[in-house]
Amino acid sequence: YMNKEKCVAWFICDISSKTTLSAHSFTILKLKENFDNFFIINLHHLKYPNKYKNINNQSNTEIDKETNVTTFKPKNFTELKNFTNNKNILGIINFGVRYSDIKLHFLLNFLKIKFFQISNIGGSSWSFNTEKELSVFKRLKFKFGRFSYYLIILLSNLKILPKTEVKFLSNLKIINAIKNSSIKKFLFKLNLFYSKKLELINSRSYDISILNEFEVKEDNIVLLDLQLDHEDDKKIGHKNTKEKTLKHYEKLNEILSRLSKIFNKPVVVTIHPTDDLNKKKEIFPEYEVVKYNTVENIYKGFLILFFDSTAIIDAFILKKKIITIKSKFTGQLPKDGSDKYKNEAGVLQINLDSEISKENILDKEIFIEKLNNNIKYYDEYIKQTIAPDGSEPGYKKIVRVMNNYF
């Protein structure tokens, strides 16, 4: 390997790399800064070979204008193999663990690449409970769908799929769960986990906060809005209707305008990179709606409202006033997520559909006191799931550890 070119490749499977570059921009740019050769490899053609027409006339590389990151999108496996052949690559796996993805993991096993996983968003891990009114068949189908992950682990133990060398993670609870379970501890010792090694790191929210990339202000009331028709909700059987949507946003707009009046601050709505900006502008005609700038807006926020979003992690580190909203018009995931933040991190929860939400906010002083009171619960939550690894920035540890694998 001595004379081969050292590279770090971030593997995705998506129509374009736009969502990845937005969602993981911090980590990607830090890797690009620290490794001479960094690029994204997009396996979409390999997963859906029949979806693409006149594929041969298209270029297989593009450079993102904003980040200057190169994406290589091979048209077939041969192209991928030729591209990786003369390089010493450390790969970061950032695509799915569904049955349809097993093929991609299988193909990657033919390349001489050491793989890693980065789970540095921090915060609570997701829970998946199906909707209450699902049929038994659908429930089983969902359970079967979740099993693909365990199948991938099994196949990686049989050497049919690649294992990852290291999983970097910011959740101390996961590591403690292994320590406290004799079965998990035993399996980990036998190297039967998907990752050979686990490295605890501080989350990217911690990194961003100590690097002072953004100015902290208290200008706005910020809502991290939810996608009511999200794929994950559909998968567990949530049916979104026009009527539910209208009711949900009517109540939400009421609460926003009440908060805006009480605190005399403007409202900014931030949406997910995959959400429809124009649609959301129609839903929130009174407020500024933005996409791709969630972190900056949290830094500027006086009060942050959310349903269930990993983006909220930055608000904990900055000790912002936070409210989680629970709405009966959403699917089960955001409801469970909202409860989780209420129970695990002590965040104030408002029920969108109860009349109490009106009284909750009537007395400004009591309300602010309540919000400030809850901030003292953040510390324990930060120590467990956001900044569990002393003071070293997470990205520095990733770079340090990965460099040992070349």
PDB file of C-alpha atoms in Angstrom, residues 20-251:
ATOM      1  CA  THR A  20     -25.765  14.463   2.174  1.00  0.00           C
ATOM      2  CA  LEU A  21     -23.731  17.628   1.672  1.00  0.00           C
ATOM      3  CA  SER A  22     -26.350  19.576   3.574  1.00  0.00           C
ATOM      4  CA  ALA A  23     -26.988  17.095   6.377  1.00  0.00           C
ATOM      5  CA  HIS A  24     -23.330  16.209   7.000  1.00  0.00           C
ATOM      6  CA  SER A  25     -21.645  19.359   5.733  1.00  0.00           C
ATOM      7  CA  PHE A  26     -19.655  19.949   8.918  1.00  0.00           C
ATOM      8  CA  THR A  27     -18.137  16.461   9.118  1.00  0.00           C
ATOM      9  CA  ILE A  28     -17.540  16.260   5.375  1.00  0.00           C
ATOM     10  CA  LEU A  29     -15.737  19.604   5.231  1.00  0.00           C
ATOM     11  CA  LYS A  30     -13.589  18.695   8.247  1.00  0.00           C
ATOM     12  CA  LEU A  31     -12.567  15.420   6.588  1.00  0.00           C
ATOM     13  CA  LYS A  32     -11.828  17.272   3.367  1.00  0.00           C
ATOM     14  CA  GLU A  33      -9.641  19.723   5.308  1.00  0.00           C
ATOM     15  CA  ASN A  34      -7.713  16.936   7.019  1.00  0.00           C
ATOM     16  CA  PHE A  35      -7.238  14.407   4.211  1.00  0.00           C
ATOM     17  CA  ASP A  36      -5.622  15.372   0.919  1.00  0.00           C
ATOM     18  CA  ASN A  37      -7.923  13.232  -1.154  1.00  0.00           C
ATOM     19  CA  PHE A  38     -11.538  13.224  -0.104  1.00  0.00           C
ATOM     20  CA  PHE A  39     -14.582  12.466  -2.247  1.00  0.00           C
ATOM     21  CA  ILE A  40     -18.115  11.144  -2.168  1.00  0.00           C
ATOM     22  CA  ILE A  41     -18.914   7.915  -4.013  1.00  0.00           C
ATOM     23  CA  ASN A  42     -22.583   7.657  -4.968  1.00  0.00           C
ATOM     24  CA  LEU A  43     -23.756   4.088  -5.628  1.00  0.00           C
ATOM     25  CA  HIS A  44     -27.209   4.970  -6.957  1.00  0.00           C
ATOM     26  CA  HIS A  45     -26.556   3.572 -10.451  1.00  0.00           C
ATOM     27  CA  LEU A  46     -25.454   0.270  -8.942  1.00  0.00           C
ATOM     28  CA  LYS A  47     -28.600  -0.044  -6.876  1.00  0.00           C
ATOM     29  CA  TYR A  48     -31.014   0.970  -9.676  1.00  0.00           C
ATOM     30  CA  PRO A  49     -29.289   0.032 -12.930  1.00  0.00           C
ATOM     31  CA  ASN A  50     -32.560   0.084 -14.895  1.00  0.00           C
ATOM     32  CA  LYS A  51     -33.722   3.500 -13.756  1.00  0.00           C
ATOM     33  CA  TYR A  52     -31.182   5.400 -15.780  1.00  0.00           C
ATOM     34  CA  LYS A  53     -31.529   6.018 -19.512  1.00  0.00           C
ATOM     35  CA  ASN A  54     -28.756   7.274 -21.877  1.00  0.00           C
ATOM     36  CA  ILE A  55     -26.421   6.932 -18.993  1.00  0.00           C
ATOM     37  CA  ASN A  56     -23.301   6.749 -21.130  1.00  0.00           C
ATOM     38  CA  ASN A  57     -23.440  10.357 -22.228  1.00  0.00           C
ATOM     39  CA  GLN A  58     -23.368  11.630 -18.665  1.00  0.00           C
ATOM     40  CA  SER A  59     -20.242  12.495 -16.769  1.00  0.00           C
ATOM     41  CA  ASN A  60     -19.623  10.352 -13.710  1.00  0.00           C
ATOM     42  CA  THR A  61     -17.991  13.102 -11.651  1.00  0.00           C
ATOM     43  CA  GLU A  62     -19.330  16.391 -10.422  1.00  0.00           C
ATOM     44  CA  ILE A  63     -17.909  19.046  -8.153  1.00  0.00           C
ATOM     45  CA  ASP A  64     -20.248  20.815  -5.760  1.00  0.00           C
ATOM     46  CA  LYS A  65     -19.944  24.577  -6.208  1.00  0.00           C
ATOM     47  CA  GLU A  66     -20.407  25.541  -2.572  1.00  0.00           C
ATOM     48  CA  THR A  67     -18.258  22.960  -0.810  1.00  0.00           C
ATOM     49  CA  ASN A  68     -15.895  22.063  -3.640  1.00  0.00           C
ATOM     50  CA  VAL A  69     -16.451  18.387  -2.806  1.00  0.00           C
ATOM     51  CA  THR A  70     -16.134  15.933  -5.702  1.00  0.00           C
ATOM     52  CA  THR A  71     -18.745  13.222  -6.149  1.00  0.00           C
ATOM     53  CA  PHE A  72     -17.966  10.157  -8.216  1.00  0.00           C
ATOM     54  CA  LYS A  73     -21.066   8.316  -9.425  1.00  0.00           C
ATOM     55  CA  PRO A  74     -19.963   5.107 -11.150  1.00  0.00           C
ATOM     56  CA  LYS A  75     -22.272   3.818 -13.885  1.00  0.00           C
ATOM     57  CA  ASN A  76     -21.489   0.186 -13.088  1.00  0.00           C
ATOM     58  CA  PHE A  77     -19.344  -1.968 -10.870  1.00  0.00           C
ATOM     59  CA  THR A  78     -16.426  -2.088 -13.322  1.00  0.00           C
ATOM     60  CA  GLU A  79     -16.152   1.696 -13.222  1.00  0.00           C
ATOM     61  CA  LEU A  80     -16.154   1.607  -9.449  1.00  0.00           C
ATOM     62  CA  LYS A  81     -13.517  -1.111  -9.351  1.00  0.00           C
ATOM     63  CA  ASN A  82     -11.237   0.709 -11.787  1.00  0.00           C
ATOM     64  CA  PHE A  83     -11.635   3.919  -9.849  1.00  0.00           C
ATOM     65  CA  THR A  84     -10.681   2.322  -6.534  1.00  0.00           C
ATOM     66  CA  ASN A  85      -8.026  -0.076  -7.826  1.00  0.00           C
ATOM     67  CA  ASN A  86      -4.921   2.054  -7.581  1.00  0.00           C
ATOM     68  CA  LYS A  87      -5.939   3.830  -4.365  1.00  0.00           C
ATOM     69  CA  ASN A  88      -5.604   3.040  -0.686  1.00  0.00           C
ATOM     70  CA  ILE A  89      -9.126   3.971   0.422  1.00  0.00           C
ATOM     71  CA  LEU A  90     -10.716   4.329   3.805  1.00  0.00           C
ATOM     72  CA  GLY A  91     -14.463   4.296   3.239  1.00  0.00           C
ATOM     73  CA  ILE A  92     -17.259   5.781   5.321  1.00  0.00           C
ATOM     74  CA  ILE A  93     -20.543   3.941   4.903  1.00  0.00           C
ATOM     75  CA  ASN A  94     -23.504   6.308   4.865  1.00  0.00           C
ATOM     76  CA  PHE A  95     -26.329   4.438   3.145  1.00  0.00           C
ATOM     77  CA  GLY A  96     -29.091   2.047   4.072  1.00  0.00           C
ATOM     78  CA  VAL A  97     -29.415  -1.313   5.725  1.00  0.00           C
ATOM     79  CA  ARG A  98     -32.570  -2.436   3.916  1.00  0.00           C
ATOM     80  CA  TYR A  99     -32.856  -5.671   1.970  1.00  0.00           C
ATOM     81  CA  SER A 100     -32.409  -3.751  -1.292  1.00  0.00           C
ATOM     82  CA  ASP A 101     -29.100  -2.362   0.000  1.00  0.00           C
ATOM     83  CA  ILE A 102     -27.549  -5.754   0.705  1.00  0.00           C
ATOM     84  CA  LYS A 103     -26.444  -5.905  -2.924  1.00  0.00           C
ATOM     85  CA  LEU A 104     -24.379  -2.730  -2.424  1.00  0.00           C
ATOM     86  CA  HIS A 105     -22.718  -4.034   0.738  1.00  0.00           C
ATOM     87  CA  PHE A 106     -21.975  -7.226  -1.183  1.00  0.00           C
ATOM     88  CA  LEU A 107     -20.298  -5.341  -4.058  1.00  0.00           C
ATOM     89  CA  LEU A 108     -18.208  -3.310  -1.638  1.00  0.00           C
ATOM     90  CA  ASN A 109     -16.836  -6.534  -0.219  1.00  0.00           C
ATOM     91  CA  PHE A 110     -14.936  -7.070  -3.491  1.00  0.00           C
ATOM     92  CA  LEU A 111     -12.990  -3.851  -3.056  1.00  0.00           C
ATOM     93  CA  LYS A 112      -9.931  -3.654  -0.860  1.00  0.00           C
ATOM     94  CA  ILE A 113     -11.334  -0.920   1.343  1.00  0.00           C
ATOM     95  CA  LYS A 114     -11.435  -0.528   5.108  1.00  0.00           C
ATOM     96  CA  PHE A 115     -14.832   0.772   6.197  1.00  0.00           C
ATOM     97  CA  PHE A 116     -15.955   3.045   9.013  1.00  0.00           C
ATOM     98  CA  GLN A 117     -19.213   4.403  10.364  1.00  0.00           C
ATOM     99  CA  ILE A 118     -19.727   7.853  11.822  1.00  0.00           C
ATOM    100  CA  SER A 119     -22.665   8.422  14.103  1.00  0.00           C
ATOM    101  CA  ASN A 120     -21.872  11.883  15.449  1.00  0.00           C
ATOM    102  CA  ILE A 121     -25.226  13.640  15.379  1.00  0.00           C
ATOM    103  CA  GLY A 122     -25.747  12.907  19.063  1.00  0.00           C
ATOM    104  CA  GLY A 123     -28.959  12.864  21.037  1.00  0.00           C
ATOM    105  CA  SER A 124     -31.520  10.156  21.657  1.00  0.00           C
ATOM    106  CA  SER A 125     -31.590   7.075  19.493  1.00  0.00           C
ATOM    107  CA  TRP A 126     -34.759   6.487  17.496  1.00  0.00           C
ATOM    108  CA  SER A 127     -37.519   4.218  18.580  1.00  0.00           C
ATOM    109  CA  PHE A 128     -39.755   2.475  16.085  1.00  0.00           C
ATOM    110  CA  ASN A 129     -43.226   1.609  17.286  1.00  0.00           C
ATOM    111  CA  THR A 130     -45.853   0.845  14.694  1.00  0.00           C
ATOM    112  CA  GLU A 131     -49.179   2.680  14.564  1.00  0.00           C
ATOM    113  CA  LYS A 132     -51.820   1.292  16.894  1.00  0.00           C
ATOM    114  CA  GLU A 133     -54.373   0.549  14.189  1.00  0.00           C
ATOM    115  CA  LEU A 134     -52.064  -1.510  11.963  1.00  0.00           C
ATOM    116  CA  SER A 135     -53.162  -4.974  10.884  1.00  0.00           C
ATOM    117  CA  VAL A 136     -51.226  -7.997  12.133  1.00  0.00           C
ATOM    118  CA  PHE A 137     -49.930  -8.672   8.633  1.00  0.00           C
ATOM    119  CA  LYS A 138     -48.596  -5.119   8.241  1.00  0.00           C
ATOM    120  CA  ARG A 139     -47.004  -5.329  11.674  1.00  0.00           C
ATOM    121  CA  LEU A 140     -45.194  -8.513  10.742  1.00  0.00           C
ATOM    122  CA  LYS A 141     -44.149  -7.011   7.435  1.00  0.00           C
ATOM    123  CA  PHE A 142     -42.710  -4.020   9.296  1.00  0.00           C
ATOM    124  CA  LYS A 143     -40.892  -6.278  11.790  1.00  0.00           C
ATOM    125  CA  PHE A 144     -39.541  -8.316   8.874  1.00  0.00           C
ATOM    126  CA  GLY A 145     -38.353  -5.079   7.239  1.00  0.00           C
ATOM    127  CA  ARG A 146     -36.442  -4.106  10.385  1.00  0.00           C
ATOM    128  CA  PHE A 147     -34.769  -7.517  10.431  1.00  0.00           C
ATOM    129  CA  SER A 148     -32.638  -6.672   7.359  1.00  0.00           C
ATOM    130  CA  TYR A 149     -30.177  -4.916   9.667  1.00  0.00           C
ATOM    131  CA  TYR A 150     -29.577  -8.126  11.637  1.00  0.00           C
ATOM    132  CA  LEU A 151     -29.240 -10.062   8.410  1.00  0.00           C
ATOM    133  CA  ILE A 152     -26.475  -7.672   7.326  1.00  0.00           C
ATOM    134  CA  ILE A 153     -24.675  -8.257  10.635  1.00  0.00           C
ATOM    135  CA  LEU A 154     -25.031 -12.011  10.205  1.00  0.00           C
ATOM    136  CA  LEU A 155     -23.711 -11.897   6.615  1.00  0.00           C
ATOM    137  CA  SER A 156     -20.818  -9.695   7.711  1.00  0.00           C
ATOM    138  CA  ASN A 157     -19.885 -12.361  10.267  1.00  0.00           C
ATOM    139  CA  LEU A 158     -19.935 -14.928   7.467  1.00  0.00           C
ATOM    140  CA  LYS A 159     -17.563 -12.634   5.527  1.00  0.00           C
ATOM    141  CA  ILE A 160     -20.103 -12.257   2.707  1.00  0.00           C
ATOM    142  CA  LEU A 161     -20.467  -8.547   3.477  1.00  0.00           C
ATOM    143  CA  PRO A 162     -17.806  -6.205   4.823  1.00  0.00           C
ATOM    144  CA  LYS A 163     -17.611  -5.292   8.503  1.00  0.00           C
ATOM    145  CA  THR A 164     -16.632  -1.811   9.609  1.00  0.00           C
ATOM    146  CA  GLU A 165     -13.304  -1.331  11.370  1.00  0.00           C
ATOM    147  CA  VAL A 166     -14.569   1.363  13.704  1.00  0.00           C
ATOM    148  CA  LYS A 167     -17.904   2.906  14.516  1.00  0.00           C
ATOM    149  CA  PHE A 168     -17.544   6.424  15.901  1.00  0.00           C
ATOM    150  CA  LEU A 169     -20.480   7.307  18.084  1.00  0.00           C
ATOM    151  CA  SER A 170     -21.573  10.089  20.401  1.00  0.00           C
ATOM    152  CA  ASN A 171     -24.024   8.119  22.493  1.00  0.00           C
ATOM    153  CA  LEU A 172     -22.534   6.880  25.756  1.00  0.00           C
ATOM    154  CA  LYS A 173     -25.760   5.009  26.512  1.00  0.00           C
ATOM    155  CA  ILE A 174     -25.082   2.561  23.661  1.00  0.00           C
ATOM    156  CA  ILE A 175     -21.628   1.774  25.017  1.00  0.00           C
ATOM    157  CA  ASN A 176     -22.996   1.406  28.563  1.00  0.00           C
ATOM    158  CA  ALA A 177     -25.724  -0.911  27.277  1.00  0.00           C
ATOM    159  CA  ILE A 178     -23.009  -3.227  25.929  1.00  0.00           C
ATOM    160  CA  LYS A 179     -21.004  -3.042  29.172  1.00  0.00           C
ATOM    161  CA  ASN A 180     -24.074  -3.787  31.271  1.00  0.00           C
ATOM    162  CA  SER A 181     -25.296  -6.752  29.255  1.00  0.00           C
ATOM    163  CA  SER A 182     -23.308  -9.953  29.576  1.00  0.00           C
ATOM    164  CA  ILE A 183     -24.679 -11.242  26.254  1.00  0.00           C
ATOM    165  CA  LYS A 184     -23.753  -8.095  24.307  1.00  0.00           C
ATOM    166  CA  LYS A 185     -20.372  -7.986  25.984  1.00  0.00           C
ATOM    167  CA  PHE A 186     -19.734 -11.613  25.022  1.00  0.00           C
ATOM    168  CA  LEU A 187     -20.799 -11.050  21.374  1.00  0.00           C
ATOM    169  CA  PHE A 188     -18.617  -7.946  21.153  1.00  0.00           C
ATOM    170  CA  LYS A 189     -15.605  -9.847  22.506  1.00  0.00           C
ATOM    171  CA  LEU A 190     -16.144 -12.517  19.856  1.00  0.00           C
ATOM    172  CA  ASN A 191     -16.154  -9.750  17.224  1.00  0.00           C
ATOM    173  CA  LEU A 192     -19.734 -10.559  16.199  1.00  0.00           C
ATOM    174  CA  PHE A 193     -20.909  -6.945  16.078  1.00  0.00           C
ATOM    175  CA  TYR A 194     -21.064  -5.128  12.737  1.00  0.00           C
ATOM    176  CA  SER A 195     -18.162  -2.948  13.882  1.00  0.00           C
ATOM    177  CA  LYS A 196     -14.907  -4.396  15.162  1.00  0.00           C
ATOM    178  CA  LYS A 197     -14.346  -1.402  17.419  1.00  0.00           C
ATOM    179  CA  LEU A 198     -16.428   1.362  18.966  1.00  0.00           C
ATOM    180  CA  GLU A 199     -14.893   4.798  19.545  1.00  0.00           C
ATOM    181  CA  LEU A 200     -16.716   7.328  21.696  1.00  0.00           C
ATOM    182  CA  ILE A 201     -16.512  10.845  20.240  1.00  0.00           C
ATOM    183  CA  ASN A 202     -18.077  14.216  20.897  1.00  0.00           C
ATOM    184  CA  SER A 203     -20.915  15.073  18.543  1.00  0.00           C
ATOM    185  CA  ARG A 204     -20.644  17.555  15.695  1.00  0.00           C
ATOM    186  CA  SER A 205     -22.919  19.946  17.639  1.00  0.00           C
ATOM    187  CA  TYR A 206     -20.270  20.072  20.338  1.00  0.00           C
ATOM    188  CA  ASP A 207     -17.571  20.646  17.695  1.00  0.00           C
ATOM    189  CA  ILE A 208     -19.520  23.456  16.028  1.00  0.00           C
ATOM    190  CA  SER A 209     -20.135  25.143  19.376  1.00  0.00           C
ATOM    191  CA  ILE A 210     -16.480  25.192  20.443  1.00  0.00           C
ATOM    192  CA  LEU A 211     -15.297  26.345  17.038  1.00  0.00           C
ATOM    193  CA  ASN A 212     -17.673  29.318  17.274  1.00  0.00           C
ATOM    194  CA  GLU A 213     -18.712  29.021  13.664  1.00  0.00           C
ATOM    195  CA  PHE A 214     -21.875  31.059  14.298  1.00  0.00           C
ATOM    196  CA  GLU A 215     -22.764  33.990  16.511  1.00  0.00           C
ATOM    197  CA  VAL A 216     -25.136  33.229  19.378  1.00  0.00           C
ATOM    198  CA  LYS A 217     -28.117  35.602  19.575  1.00  0.00           C
ATOM    199  CA  GLU A 218     -31.673  35.630  20.876  1.00  0.00           C
ATOM    200  CA  ASP A 219     -33.479  37.223  17.957  1.00  0.00           C
ATOM    201  CA  ASN A 220     -36.206  34.828  16.870  1.00  0.00           C
ATOM    202  CA  ILE A 221     -38.653  32.157  17.761  1.00  0.00           C
ATOM    203  CA  VAL A 222     -37.504  29.208  15.643  1.00  0.00           C
ATOM    204  CA  LEU A 223     -39.660  26.258  14.641  1.00  0.00           C
ATOM    205  CA  LEU A 224     -37.948  23.126  13.292  1.00  0.00           C
ATOM    206  CA  ASP A 225     -40.884  21.959  11.230  1.00  0.00           C
ATOM    207  CA  LEU A 226     -41.866  18.395  10.575  1.00  0.00           C
ATOM    208  CA  GLN A 227     -42.744  16.558   7.362  1.00  0.00           C
ATOM    209  CA  LEU A 228     -46.208  15.151   7.980  1.00  0.00           C
ATOM    210  CA  ASP A 229     -45.936  12.714   5.077  1.00  0.00           C
ATOM    211  CA  HIS A 230     -42.471  11.421   5.929  1.00  0.00           C
ATOM    212  CA  GLU A 231     -41.443   8.038   4.492  1.00  0.00           C
ATOM    213  CA  ASP A 232     -40.633   6.620   7.927  1.00  0.00           C
ATOM    214  CA  ASP A 233     -44.132   7.403   9.159  1.00  0.00           C
ATOM    215  CA  LYS A 234     -45.720   5.790   6.121  1.00  0.00           C
ATOM    216  CA  LYS A 235     -43.643   2.685   6.728  1.00  0.00           C
ATOM    217  CA  ILE A 236     -45.117   2.176  10.159  1.00  0.00           C
ATOM    218  CA  GLY A 237     -48.635   2.651   8.841  1.00  0.00           C
ATOM    219  CA  HIS A 238     -49.389   6.347   9.360  1.00  0.00           C
ATOM    220  CA  LYS A 239     -52.013   7.695   6.982  1.00  0.00           C
ATOM    221  CA  ASN A 240     -51.897  11.424   6.540  1.00  0.00           C
ATOM    222  CA  THR A 241     -55.138  13.076   5.388  1.00  0.00           C
ATOM    223  CA  LYS A 242     -55.836  16.556   4.060  1.00  0.00           C
ATOM    224  CA  GLU A 243     -58.072  17.217   7.017  1.00  0.00           C
ATOM    225  CA  LYS A 244     -55.412  16.193   9.573  1.00  0.00           C
ATOM    226  CA  THR A 245     -52.875  18.371   7.802  1.00  0.00           C
ATOM    227  CA  LEU A 246     -55.123  21.444   7.847  1.00  0.00           C
ATOM    228  CA  LYS A 247     -55.995  20.985  11.524  1.00  0.00           C
ATOM    229  CA  HIS A 248     -52.368  20.405  12.475  1.00  0.00           C
ATOM    230  CA  TYR A 249     -51.102  23.560  10.776  1.00  0.00           C
ATOM    231  CA  GLU A 250     -54.040  25.667  11.938  1.00  0.00           C
ATOM    232  CA  LYS A 251     -53.219  24.829  15.591  1.00  0.00           C
TER     233      LYS A 251
END
